[in-house]
CSV table of C-alpha atoms in Angstrom, one decimal:
chain,number,residue,atom,x,y,z
B,1496,MET,CA,-12.7,-5.8,-15.4
B,1497,THR,CA,-14.1,-4.2,-18.6
B,1498,HIS,CA,-12.0,-1.5,-20.1
B,1499,THR,CA,-13.3,1.4,-22.3
B,1500,ILE,CA,-11.3,1.7,-25.6
B,1501,LEU,CA,-11.8,4.8,-27.8
B,1502,ILE,CA,-11.4,4.0,-31.5
B,1503,VAL,CA,-10.8,7.0,-33.8
B,1504,ASP,CA,-11.1,6.6,-37.6
B,1505,ASP,CA,-12.8,8.4,-40.5
B,1506,GLU,CA,-13.5,5.2,-42.4
B,1507,PRO,CA,-16.8,3.6,-41.3
B,1508,VAL,CA,-15.8,0.1,-42.4
B,1509,GLN,CA,-12.6,0.3,-40.4
B,1510,LEU,CA,-14.6,1.6,-37.4
B,1511,ARG,CA,-16.9,-1.4,-37.6
B,1512,LEU,CA,-14.0,-3.9,-37.9
B,1513,LEU,CA,-12.3,-2.5,-34.9
B,1514,GLU,CA,-15.4,-2.4,-32.9
B,1515,THR,CA,-16.2,-6.0,-33.6
B,1516,ALA,CA,-12.6,-7.1,-32.8
B,1517,LEU,CA,-12.5,-5.2,-29.5
B,1518,ASP,CA,-16.0,-6.4,-28.5
B,1519,ARG,CA,-14.8,-10.0,-28.9
B,1520,MET,CA,-11.9,-9.2,-26.6
B,1521,GLY,CA,-14.3,-8.1,-23.9
B,1522,HIS,CA,-13.8,-4.4,-24.1
B,1523,SER,CA,-16.3,-1.6,-24.1
B,1524,VAL,CA,-16.0,0.5,-27.2
B,1525,VAL,CA,-16.5,4.3,-27.8
B,1526,LYS,CA,-16.2,5.5,-31.4
B,1527,ALA,CA,-15.2,8.9,-32.9
B,1528,GLU,CA,-15.1,9.7,-36.6
B,1529,ASN,CA,-12.3,12.4,-36.4
B,1530,GLY,CA,-9.8,13.9,-34.1
B,1531,THR,CA,-12.1,16.8,-33.0
B,1532,ALA,CA,-14.7,14.4,-31.8
B,1533,ALA,CA,-12.1,12.2,-30.1
B,1534,LEU,CA,-10.7,15.2,-28.1
B,1535,LYS,CA,-14.2,16.1,-27.0
B,1536,ILE,CA,-14.7,12.6,-25.6
B,1537,LEU,CA,-11.3,12.6,-23.9
B,1538,ARG,CA,-11.9,16.0,-22.3
B,1539,ASP,CA,-15.2,14.8,-20.8
B,1540,GLU,CA,-14.5,14.4,-17.1
B,1541,ASN,CA,-17.6,12.2,-16.7
B,1542,ARG,CA,-16.3,9.6,-19.2
B,1543,GLN,CA,-13.3,7.3,-18.5
B,1544,VAL,CA,-11.2,6.1,-21.4
B,1545,HIS,CA,-8.5,3.5,-20.7
B,1546,ALA,CA,-6.8,3.4,-24.1
B,1547,VAL,CA,-7.1,4.9,-27.6
B,1548,VAL,CA,-6.7,3.3,-31.0
B,1549,LEU,CA,-6.0,6.3,-33.3
B,1550,ASP,CA,-5.8,6.7,-37.1
B,1551,LEU,CA,-3.2,9.1,-38.1
B,1552,VAL,CA,-4.7,10.4,-41.4
B,1553,MET,CA,-8.1,12.1,-40.9
B,1554,PRO,CA,-9.8,15.3,-42.0
B,1555,GLU,CA,-10.1,18.3,-39.6
B,1556,THR,CA,-7.9,17.3,-36.6
B,1557,ASP,CA,-5.6,14.4,-37.7
B,1558,GLY,CA,-3.9,11.8,-35.4
B,1559,MET,CA,-0.8,13.9,-34.8
B,1560,GLY,CA,-3.0,16.8,-33.8
B,1561,VAL,CA,-4.7,14.6,-31.3
B,1562,LEU,CA,-1.4,13.4,-29.8
B,1563,GLU,CA,-0.1,17.0,-29.5
B,1564,ALA,CA,-3.2,18.2,-27.8
B,1565,LEU,CA,-3.1,15.3,-25.3
B,1566,ARG,CA,0.5,16.1,-24.6
B,1567,GLU,CA,-0.1,19.8,-24.1
B,1568,GLU,CA,-3.1,19.0,-21.7
B,1569,GLY,CA,-1.1,16.5,-19.7
B,1570,LYS,CA,-3.4,13.6,-20.4
B,1571,GLU,CA,-1.7,10.2,-20.0
B,1572,VAL,CA,-4.1,7.9,-21.7
B,1573,PRO,CA,-2.0,5.4,-23.8
B,1574,VAL,CA,-2.5,5.8,-27.5
B,1575,ILE,CA,-2.0,3.1,-30.2
B,1576,VAL,CA,-1.7,4.7,-33.6
B,1577,GLN,CA,-2.7,3.1,-36.9
B,1578,THR,CA,-0.8,3.8,-40.1
B,1579,ALA,CA,-1.5,2.6,-43.5
B,1580,ASN,CA,2.0,2.4,-44.9
B,1581,GLY,CA,4.1,1.8,-41.7
B,1582,GLY,CA,6.7,4.4,-42.8
B,1583,ILE,CA,9.4,4.7,-40.2
B,1584,ASP,CA,9.3,8.5,-40.3
B,1585,THR,CA,5.6,8.6,-39.5
B,1586,VAL,CA,6.0,6.1,-36.7
B,1587,VAL,CA,8.9,8.0,-35.1
B,1588,ALA,CA,7.0,11.3,-35.3
B,1589,ALA,CA,4.0,9.7,-33.6
B,1590,MET,CA,6.2,8.1,-30.8
B,1591,ARG,CA,7.8,11.5,-30.2
B,1592,CYS,CA,4.4,13.0,-29.8
B,1593,GLY,CA,3.6,10.5,-27.1
B,1594,ALA,CA,2.1,7.4,-28.8
B,1595,PHE,CA,2.5,4.2,-26.8
B,1596,ASP,CA,2.5,1.8,-29.7
B,1597,PHE,CA,1.6,1.5,-33.4
B,1598,VAL,CA,-0.1,-1.1,-35.7
B,1599,VAL,CA,-0.1,-1.2,-39.5
B,1600,LYS,CA,-3.5,-1.4,-41.3
B,1601,PRO,CA,-5.0,-3.8,-41.6
B,1602,ALA,CA,-3.9,-4.9,-38.1
B,1603,SER,CA,-4.3,-8.6,-37.2
B,1604,PRO,CA,-6.5,-9.2,-34.1
B,1605,GLN,CA,-3.6,-10.9,-32.3
B,1606,LYS,CA,-1.3,-7.8,-32.9
B,1607,LEU,CA,-4.1,-5.4,-31.8
B,1608,GLU,CA,-4.9,-7.5,-28.7
B,1609,SER,CA,-1.3,-7.6,-27.7
B,1610,ALA,CA,-0.8,-3.8,-28.1
B,1611,ILE,CA,-4.0,-3.0,-26.2
B,1612,ALA,CA,-3.0,-5.4,-23.3
B,1613,ASN,CA,0.4,-3.7,-23.0
B,1614,ALA,CA,-1.3,-0.3,-23.1
B,1615,LEU,CA,-3.7,-1.2,-20.4
B,1616,ARG,CA,-0.9,-2.5,-18.1
B,1617,PHE,CA,0.9,0.7,-18.7
B,1618,ALA,CA,-2.2,2.8,-17.8
B,1619,GLN,CA,-2.7,0.8,-14.6
B,1620,HIS,CA,0.9,1.3,-13.5
B,1621,ALA,CA,0.7,5.1,-14.2
B,1622,THR,CA,-2.6,5.3,-12.3
B,1623,LYS,CA,-1.0,3.5,-9.3
B,1624,LYS,CA,1.9,5.9,-9.3
B,1625,GLN,CA,-0.4,8.9,-9.4
B,1626,ARG,CA,-2.6,7.5,-6.7
B,1627,ASN,CA,0.4,7.1,-4.4
B,1628,GLY,CA,0.8,10.9,-4.7
B,1629,PRO,CA,3.7,13.2,-4.6
B,1630,LYS,CA,5.5,11.4,-1.8
B,1631,GLU,CA,6.4,8.5,-4.1
B,1632,ALA,CA,7.6,10.8,-6.8
B,1633,ILE,CA,9.6,13.0,-4.5
B,1634,SER,CA,10.8,10.3,-2.1
B,1635,ARG,CA,13.7,9.5,-4.5
B,1636,GLY,CA,15.0,13.1,-3.8
B,1637,LEU,CA,17.9,12.1,-1.7
B,1638,LYS,CA,18.9,9.3,-4.0
B,1639,ASP,CA,18.6,11.7,-7.0
B,1640,ILE,CA,21.1,14.2,-5.5
B,1641,VAL,CA,24.1,14.1,-7.7
B,1642,THR,CA,27.2,13.4,-5.6
B,1643,GLN,CA,30.2,11.0,-5.5
B,1644,SER,CA,31.8,12.6,-2.5
B,1645,ALA,CA,32.4,10.7,0.7
B,1646,ALA,CA,31.8,13.9,2.6
B,1647,MET,CA,28.2,14.0,1.5
B,1648,ARG,CA,27.4,10.4,2.6
B,1649,PRO,CA,26.9,11.1,6.3
B,1650,VAL,CA,24.8,14.2,5.5
B,1651,LEU,CA,22.4,12.2,3.2
B,1652,LYS,CA,22.2,9.4,5.7
B,1653,MET,CA,21.3,11.8,8.5
B,1654,ALA,CA,18.8,13.6,6.2
B,1655,GLU,CA,17.1,10.3,5.5
B,1656,LYS,CA,16.7,9.6,9.2
B,1657,ALA,CA,15.3,13.1,9.7
B,1658,ALA,CA,12.7,12.5,7.1
B,1659,ALA,CA,11.2,9.7,9.1
B,1660,SER,CA,10.3,12.0,11.9
B,1661,SER,CA,9.1,15.6,12.6
B,1662,ILE,CA,12.3,16.6,14.3
B,1663,PRO,CA,13.3,20.3,13.6
B,1664,VAL,CA,16.3,20.4,11.3
B,1665,LEU,CA,18.9,23.2,10.9
B,1666,ILE,CA,20.9,23.0,7.7
B,1667,GLU,CA,24.2,25.0,7.7
B,1668,GLY,CA,26.4,25.7,4.8
B,1669,GLU,CA,27.8,28.4,2.5
B,1670,SER,CA,25.6,30.1,0.0
B,1671,GLY,CA,24.9,27.9,-3.0
B,1672,VAL,CA,25.8,24.5,-1.6
B,1673,GLY,CA,22.2,23.1,-2.0
B,1674,LYS,CA,20.6,23.6,1.4
B,1675,GLU,CA,17.1,24.1,-0.1
B,1676,MET,CA,17.5,20.9,-2.2
B,1677,ILE,CA,18.2,18.9,1.0
B,1678,ALA,CA,15.2,20.5,2.7
B,1679,LYS,CA,12.9,19.6,-0.2
B,1680,ALA,CA,14.3,16.0,-0.2
B,1681,ILE,CA,13.5,15.6,3.5
B,1682,HIS,CA,10.0,17.0,3.0
B,1683,GLY,CA,9.5,14.6,0.0
B,1684,MET,CA,10.4,11.6,2.0
B,1685,SER,CA,8.2,12.6,5.0
B,1686,ASP,CA,4.6,11.8,5.8
B,1687,ARG,CA,3.8,15.4,4.8
B,1688,ALA,CA,5.0,15.1,1.2
B,1689,ALA,CA,1.5,15.3,-0.2
B,1690,LYS,CA,1.1,18.9,0.9
B,1691,PRO,CA,3.0,21.9,-0.5
B,1692,PHE,CA,6.6,22.8,0.6
B,1693,ILE,CA,6.4,26.4,1.9
B,1694,THR,CA,9.6,28.5,1.6
B,1695,VAL,CA,10.4,31.8,3.3
B,1696,ASN,CA,13.6,33.7,2.6
B,1697,CYS,CA,14.1,35.5,5.9
B,1698,GLY,CA,16.8,37.7,4.4
B,1699,ALA,CA,14.6,39.0,1.6
B,1700,LEU,CA,11.6,40.0,3.7
B,1701,PRO,CA,10.7,43.7,3.9
B,1702,GLU,CA,11.5,44.8,7.5
B,1703,ASN,CA,8.0,46.4,8.1
B,1704,LEU,CA,6.2,43.3,6.7
B,1705,VAL,CA,8.1,40.4,8.3
B,1706,GLU,CA,5.6,39.7,11.0
B,1707,SER,CA,2.6,39.9,8.6
B,1708,ILE,CA,4.2,37.6,6.1
B,1709,LEU,CA,5.1,35.0,8.7
B,1710,PHE,CA,2.1,35.1,11.0
B,1711,GLY,CA,-0.6,36.9,9.0
B,1712,HIS,CA,-3.0,39.7,9.8
B,1713,GLU,CA,-6.6,40.5,10.1
B,1714,LYS,CA,-8.5,42.9,7.9
B,1715,GLY,CA,-8.0,46.5,9.2
B,1716,ALA,CA,-5.2,45.5,11.5
B,1717,PHE,CA,-3.0,48.4,10.1
B,1718,THR,CA,-3.1,50.9,7.3
B,1719,GLY,CA,-3.3,49.1,4.0
B,1720,ALA,CA,-4.6,45.8,5.5
B,1721,VAL,CA,-7.7,45.8,3.2
B,1722,GLU,CA,-8.3,42.1,3.7
B,1723,LYS,CA,-7.4,39.2,5.9
B,1724,HIS,CA,-4.0,37.5,5.1
B,1725,ARG,CA,-2.9,34.1,6.1
B,1726,GLY,CA,0.8,34.0,7.1
B,1727,LYS,CA,3.3,31.4,6.0
B,1728,PHE,CA,2.9,29.5,9.2
B,1729,GLU,CA,-0.8,29.0,8.5
B,1730,GLU,CA,-0.1,28.1,4.9
B,1731,ALA,CA,2.3,25.4,6.0
B,1732,ASP,CA,-0.2,23.9,8.5
B,1733,GLY,CA,0.1,20.1,8.2
B,1734,SER,CA,3.1,20.5,5.9
B,1735,THR,CA,6.7,21.7,6.0
B,1736,LEU,CA,7.9,25.3,6.5
B,1737,PHE,CA,11.4,26.0,5.3
B,1738,LEU,CA,12.9,29.2,6.8
B,1739,ASP,CA,15.9,30.0,4.6
B,1740,GLU,CA,18.6,32.4,6.0
B,1741,ILE,CA,17.1,32.2,9.5
B,1742,GLY,CA,20.1,34.1,10.8
B,1743,GLU,CA,18.8,37.3,9.2
B,1744,LEU,CA,15.6,37.3,11.2
B,1745,PRO,CA,15.2,40.5,13.4
B,1746,SER,CA,15.6,39.9,17.1
B,1747,ASP,CA,12.0,40.9,18.0
B,1748,LEU,CA,10.7,38.4,15.5
B,1749,GLN,CA,12.9,35.7,17.0
B,1750,VAL,CA,10.9,36.0,20.2
B,1751,LYS,CA,7.6,35.4,18.3
B,1752,LEU,CA,9.1,32.5,16.3
B,1753,LEU,CA,10.3,30.9,19.5
B,1754,ARG,CA,6.7,31.1,20.9
B,1755,ALA,CA,5.2,29.7,17.7
B,1756,ILE,CA,7.5,26.7,17.9
B,1757,GLN,CA,7.0,26.1,21.6
B,1758,GLU,CA,3.2,26.6,21.8
B,1759,LYS,CA,2.5,25.4,18.2
B,1760,GLU,CA,0.3,28.5,17.6
B,1761,VAL,CA,0.7,31.9,16.0
B,1762,ASP,CA,-0.8,35.3,16.7
B,1763,PRO,CA,-1.8,37.1,13.5
B,1764,ILE,CA,-1.7,40.9,13.7
B,1765,GLY,CA,-5.0,42.2,14.9
B,1766,ALA,CA,-6.4,38.7,15.7
B,1767,ARG,CA,-8.4,38.2,18.9
B,1768,ARG,CA,-7.1,34.7,19.6
B,1769,PRO,CA,-4.1,32.6,18.5
B,1770,VAL,CA,-4.3,30.1,15.7
B,1771,LYS,CA,-3.2,26.5,16.2
B,1772,ILE,CA,-0.7,25.2,13.7
B,1773,ASP,CA,0.9,21.8,13.0
B,1774,ILE,CA,4.1,22.3,11.0
B,1775,ARG,CA,7.4,20.5,10.3
B,1776,LEU,CA,10.1,23.2,10.6
B,1777,ILE,CA,13.4,23.1,8.6
B,1778,SER,CA,15.7,26.1,8.8
B,1779,ALA,CA,18.9,27.0,6.9
B,1780,THR,CA,21.6,29.5,7.3
B,1781,ASN,CA,25.0,30.4,5.7
B,1782,ARG,CA,26.2,31.7,9.1
B,1783,ARG,CA,27.5,29.9,12.1
B,1784,LEU,CA,24.6,30.3,14.4
B,1785,ASP,CA,26.5,29.1,17.5
B,1786,GLU,CA,28.9,32.0,16.9
B,1787,GLU,CA,26.0,34.4,16.4
B,1788,VAL,CA,24.7,33.2,19.8
B,1789,ARG,CA,28.0,33.9,21.4
B,1790,LYS,CA,28.0,37.4,19.9
B,1791,GLN,CA,24.4,37.8,21.2
B,1792,ARG,CA,23.1,38.4,17.7
B,1793,PHE,CA,20.8,35.4,17.9
B,1794,ARG,CA,18.7,34.0,20.8
B,1795,GLU,CA,20.2,31.0,22.5
B,1796,ASP,CA,16.9,29.4,23.3
B,1797,LEU,CA,15.7,29.8,19.7
B,1798,PHE,CA,19.0,28.3,18.5
B,1799,TYR,CA,18.4,25.1,20.6
B,1800,ARG,CA,14.8,24.9,19.3
B,1801,LEU,CA,15.9,25.1,15.7
B,1802,SER,CA,19.1,23.0,15.9
B,1803,VAL,CA,17.6,19.8,17.3
B,1804,LEU,CA,19.2,18.0,14.3
B,1805,PRO,CA,21.9,20.0,12.7
B,1806,LEU,CA,23.2,19.2,9.2
B,1807,SER,CA,26.3,20.8,7.8
B,1808,LEU,CA,26.8,20.8,4.0
B,1809,PRO,CA,30.4,20.9,2.9
B,1810,PRO,CA,31.3,23.5,0.2
B,1811,LEU,CA,32.1,22.3,-3.3
B,1812,ARG,CA,35.8,23.0,-2.9
B,1813,GLU,CA,35.9,20.3,-0.2
B,1814,ARG,CA,34.1,17.8,-2.4
B,1815,LYS,CA,35.8,18.2,-5.8
B,1816,GLU,CA,34.7,14.6,-6.7
B,1817,ASP,CA,31.3,16.2,-7.4
B,1818,VAL,CA,32.4,18.7,-10.0
B,1819,LEU,CA,32.6,16.2,-12.8
B,1820,PRO,CA,29.1,14.5,-12.3
B,1821,LEU,CA,27.5,17.9,-11.5
B,1822,SER,CA,28.9,19.4,-14.7
B,1823,PHE,CA,27.4,16.6,-16.8
B,1824,HIS,CA,24.1,16.8,-14.9
B,1825,PHE,CA,23.8,20.6,-15.4
B,1826,ALA,CA,25.0,20.4,-19.1
B,1827,LYS,CA,22.3,17.8,-19.9
B,1828,LYS,CA,19.6,19.7,-18.0
B,1829,VAL,CA,20.4,23.1,-19.5
B,1830,ALA,CA,20.9,21.8,-23.1
B,1831,ARG,CA,17.5,20.2,-22.9
B,1832,GLN,CA,15.9,23.4,-21.5
B,1833,GLU,CA,17.6,25.6,-24.1
B,1834,LYS,CA,16.8,23.2,-26.9
B,1835,ARG,CA,20.5,22.7,-27.6
B,1836,ASN,CA,20.3,19.0,-28.2
B,1837,ASP,CA,23.2,19.3,-30.6
B,1838,ILE,CA,25.5,19.8,-27.6
B,1839,CYS,CA,26.7,16.3,-26.8
B,1840,ALA,CA,30.1,16.6,-25.1
B,1841,ILE,CA,32.5,18.5,-22.8
B,1842,ARG,CA,36.1,18.9,-23.8
B,1843,PRO,CA,38.6,17.2,-21.4
B,1844,GLU,CA,40.5,20.4,-20.8
B,1845,VAL,CA,37.3,22.1,-19.7
B,1846,LEU,CA,36.8,19.4,-17.0
B,1847,ASP,CA,40.4,19.9,-15.9
B,1848,MET,CA,39.8,23.6,-15.5
B,1849,LEU,CA,36.5,23.1,-13.7
B,1850,GLY,CA,38.1,20.6,-11.3
B,1851,ALA,CA,40.9,23.0,-10.6
B,1852,TYR,CA,38.7,26.0,-9.9
B,1853,HIS,CA,37.9,26.9,-6.2
B,1854,TRP,CA,34.2,27.6,-6.7
B,1855,PRO,CA,33.5,30.3,-4.1
B,1856,GLY,CA,29.8,30.3,-5.2
B,1857,ASN,CA,29.6,26.5,-4.8
B,1858,VAL,CA,27.1,24.4,-6.8
B,1859,ARG,CA,25.0,27.5,-7.8
B,1860,GLU,CA,28.1,29.1,-9.4
B,1861,LEU,CA,28.9,25.8,-11.3
B,1862,GLU,CA,25.3,25.6,-12.6
B,1863,ASN,CA,25.4,29.2,-13.7
B,1864,ALA,CA,28.8,28.6,-15.4
B,1865,ILE,CA,27.4,25.6,-17.3
B,1866,PHE,CA,24.2,27.6,-18.3
B,1867,ARG,CA,26.4,30.4,-19.7
B,1868,ALA,CA,28.6,28.0,-21.5
B,1869,VAL,CA,25.6,26.3,-23.2
B,1870,VAL,CA,24.3,29.6,-24.4
B,1871,LEU,CA,27.7,30.7,-25.7
B,1872,CYS,CA,28.6,27.4,-27.3
B,1873,GLU,CA,28.7,27.6,-31.1
B,1874,GLY,CA,29.6,23.9,-31.8
B,1875,ASP,CA,28.5,20.6,-30.4
B,1876,GLU,CA,31.1,20.5,-27.5
B,1877,LEU,CA,31.7,22.8,-24.6
B,1878,THR,CA,35.2,24.3,-24.8
B,1879,ILE,CA,37.4,26.6,-22.8
B,1880,GLU,CA,36.2,29.5,-24.8
B,1881,ASP,CA,32.7,29.0,-23.5
B,1882,PHE,CA,33.8,29.6,-19.9
B,1883,PRO,CA,35.4,33.1,-20.1
B,1884,GLN,CA,34.5,34.1,-16.5
B,1885,ILE,CA,36.1,31.0,-15.1
B,1886,ALA,CA,39.2,31.1,-17.3
B,1887,SER,CA,39.8,34.8,-16.5
B,1888,GLN,CA,40.0,33.9,-12.8
B,1889,MET,CA,42.6,31.2,-13.5
B,1890,PRO,CA,45.4,33.0,-15.3
B,1891,ASN,CA,48.0,30.4,-14.2
B,1892,PHE,CA,45.9,27.4,-15.3
B,1893,GLU,CA,47.8,25.2,-17.8
B,1894,LEU,CA,46.0,23.1,-20.3
B,1895,PRO,CA,47.0,19.5,-20.8
B,1896,GLN,CA,49.7,19.1,-23.4
B,1897,ALA,CA,47.5,17.4,-26.0
B,1898,ALA,CA,44.8,20.0,-25.6
B,1899,SER,CA,47.2,23.0,-25.9
B,1900,THR,CA,48.8,21.7,-29.1
B,1901,GLY,CA,45.4,21.1,-30.7
B,1902,ASP,CA,46.0,17.4,-31.2
B,1903,PRO,CA,42.8,15.9,-32.5
B,1904,ARG,CA,43.2,13.0,-30.1
B,1905,ASP,CA,43.4,14.9,-26.8
B,1906,THR,CA,44.9,13.3,-23.7
B,1907,PHE,CA,42.5,13.5,-20.7
B,1908,ALA,CA,44.0,14.6,-17.4
B,1909,GLY,CA,47.5,13.8,-18.6
B,1910,SER,CA,46.9,10.0,-18.6
B,1911,THR,CA,47.6,7.5,-21.3
B,1912,GLN,CA,43.9,7.3,-22.0
B,1913,THR,CA,43.1,9.1,-25.3
B,1914,VAL,CA,39.8,10.7,-25.9
B,1915,GLU,CA,38.3,13.3,-28.2
B,1916,SER,CA,35.6,14.6,-25.9
B,1917,ILE,CA,33.6,13.5,-22.9
B,1918,SER,CA,29.9,12.8,-23.6
B,1919,ILE,CA,27.3,14.7,-21.5
B,1920,THR,CA,24.7,12.0,-21.9
B,1921,THR,CA,25.8,9.9,-19.0
B,1922,PRO,CA,22.8,9.7,-16.6
B,1923,GLU,CA,24.4,8.8,-13.3
B,1924,PRO,CA,27.8,8.3,-11.9
B,1925,GLY,CA,28.9,4.7,-12.1
B,1926,ASP,CA,26.8,3.8,-15.2
B,1927,PRO,CA,28.5,2.2,-18.2
B,1928,ILE,CA,30.8,4.7,-19.9
B,1929,THR,CA,30.5,5.4,-23.6
B,1930,ARG,CA,29.9,8.1,-26.1
B,1931,MET,CA,26.3,8.4,-27.2
B,1932,ASP,CA,26.5,10.7,-30.2
B,1933,GLY,CA,27.5,8.0,-32.7
B,1934,ASP,CA,31.1,9.1,-32.9
B,1935,THR,CA,33.3,6.1,-32.4
B,1936,ARG,CA,36.6,8.1,-32.5
B,1937,GLY,CA,36.6,8.5,-28.7
B,1938,LEU,CA,35.7,4.9,-27.8
B,1939,THR,CA,39.3,3.6,-27.5
B,1940,THR,CA,41.1,3.6,-24.2
B,1941,SER,CA,44.3,2.1,-25.6
B,1942,GLN,CA,46.9,3.6,-27.9
B,1943,ALA,CA,46.2,2.0,-31.2
B,1944,SER,CA,49.3,3.4,-32.8
B,1945,SER,CA,51.6,1.6,-30.4
B,1946,GLY,CA,49.6,-1.6,-30.3
B,1947,THR,CA,50.3,-1.9,-26.6
B,1948,ARG,CA,47.8,-2.6,-23.8
B,1949,ASN,CA,47.1,0.1,-21.2
B,1950,THR,CA,45.4,-0.2,-17.8
B,1951,VAL,CA,42.7,2.4,-17.8
B,1952,PRO,CA,42.7,4.5,-14.6
B,1953,SER,CA,39.7,4.4,-12.4
B,1954,THR,CA,39.3,8.2,-13.0
B,1955,SER,CA,38.4,7.7,-16.6
B,1956,GLY,CA,36.0,10.3,-17.8
B,1957,TYR,CA,32.4,10.1,-18.9
B,1958,GLY,CA,32.0,9.3,-22.6
B,1959,LEU,CA,34.4,6.3,-22.7
B,1960,LEU,CA,33.9,2.6,-23.0
B,1961,ASN,CA,36.6,0.6,-21.4
B,1962,MET,CA,38.0,-1.8,-24.0
B,1963,ILE,CA,40.3,-3.6,-21.6
B,1964,SER,CA,38.9,-6.3,-19.3
B,1965,SER,CA,39.8,-6.8,-15.7
B,1966,LYS,CA,42.3,-9.5,-16.9
B,1967,GLY,CA,44.1,-7.0,-19.1
B,1968,GLU,CA,42.8,-8.4,-22.3
B,1969,VAL,CA,40.8,-6.6,-25.1
B,1970,ARG,CA,37.1,-7.2,-24.5
B,1971,GLU,CA,35.0,-9.1,-27.0
B,1972,LEU,CA,32.9,-7.1,-29.3
B,1973,SER,CA,29.7,-8.7,-28.1
B,1974,SER,CA,30.5,-7.6,-24.5
B,1975,LEU,CA,31.1,-4.0,-25.7
B,1976,GLU,CA,27.9,-4.0,-27.7
B,1977,GLU,CA,25.8,-5.3,-24.8
B,1978,GLU,CA,27.2,-2.6,-22.5
B,1979,ALA,CA,26.5,0.1,-25.1
B,1980,ILE,CA,22.9,-1.1,-25.6
B,1981,ARG,CA,22.2,-1.2,-21.8
B,1982,PHE,CA,23.7,2.3,-21.5
B,1983,ALA,CA,21.5,3.6,-24.3
B,1984,ILE,CA,18.4,2.2,-22.7
B,1985,GLN,CA,19.2,3.8,-19.4
B,1986,VAL,CA,20.0,7.2,-21.0
B,1987,TYR,CA,16.7,7.3,-22.9
B,1988,ASN,CA,14.6,5.7,-20.1
B,1989,GLY,CA,13.6,2.8,-22.4
B,1990,ARG,CA,12.2,5.1,-25.1
B,1991,MET,CA,14.4,4.4,-28.1
B,1992,SER,CA,12.2,5.9,-30.8
């Protein structure tokens, strides 16, 4: 297959040399004399460009400007930059702007051919992923849910089975436990993943507009209906409809919902005939619907229609094993969103406090607490002072001895394991444990001062590299180095610029 390569350079001689080299490699060549002309070609929907060879130093729009424009517009064509001096700062800046590879002028034909071949393979892989659609991207949803709790395993297993069918699912659990996340994961692994996930919060619907929002209305059906409106059921035709807080639905609407589920059709207000629908229904509630049925506040027949496959999510206080990985997950996520990349760790005493807290607001409260802490943080580590709301609700909480005395080598969770802080750069539970901010003070898990060997508990925190082997001996430096390198590659997804 002939690939089209765009070469961008303001030097005519360099353009001819590149054109000749690429022509000999069997590629079709498109030329541009500056960044402005290159962007015009790349924005042309009728022209396909498989890769770009881009000079960095040009008049008008330079190479960095082209890279930034491509990134802002979401174009994923691989770009190989050319630099005259090969300065590391220039190369790093280009890589951060999205460059795939770089070559130093004058580039040898072998080096150029290798770089373009790698770029084309990357482009083919990206195109295949995009062609497979949202389902492939979202289908990892259940695996991406951050949890170490045994209580969550049967829930996730059942959700995975539910995703393989169109069975109605009812997700029960307290507010903030992640019901919508589970619903989205089920949708993402289903055959309907390519279509939008439609969400309705039944508890937030205006009482006089509930029927119109759910089932739609015709123009002139009532005062103010100036145009036809498609309801959420019609919007979700062929896809998934998620009814959150289904227990809040008024009793008269429960009847219409039951009919819509049974007959697979809805009656928009003012319509002359019903509209056929094909939806996958997932409902969620923070109430016990079976008790609501017994109290005659919820229709029994509707309950059985919705609860064909019930899933019950345990509250965070019943799965305390998830507090630690969730804390790191949210800290990384919020620090990136708030451009606080200087925040690299969480103090051990903070993790002790978060683990001891009862979390009435569940995962949502934990996320908000981490968000607030990142905003309040004045250093590069999250400390007790950054969690005033949590600390104020735990007046009897006692810090670990080392933390309370301000010892620079704090003891984590009262064990013999000494750490300075716990890194927030760990991507997933179970990955190799080390600190990624270049500070080696927290790398030891033995008490160097005593010279004795310790057995590190299995509960060792994130940010630590275990220096003791399974045989109780100090590990070789090459082994530690290999683990650190593998960890770094995982953290940065292979992009080590």
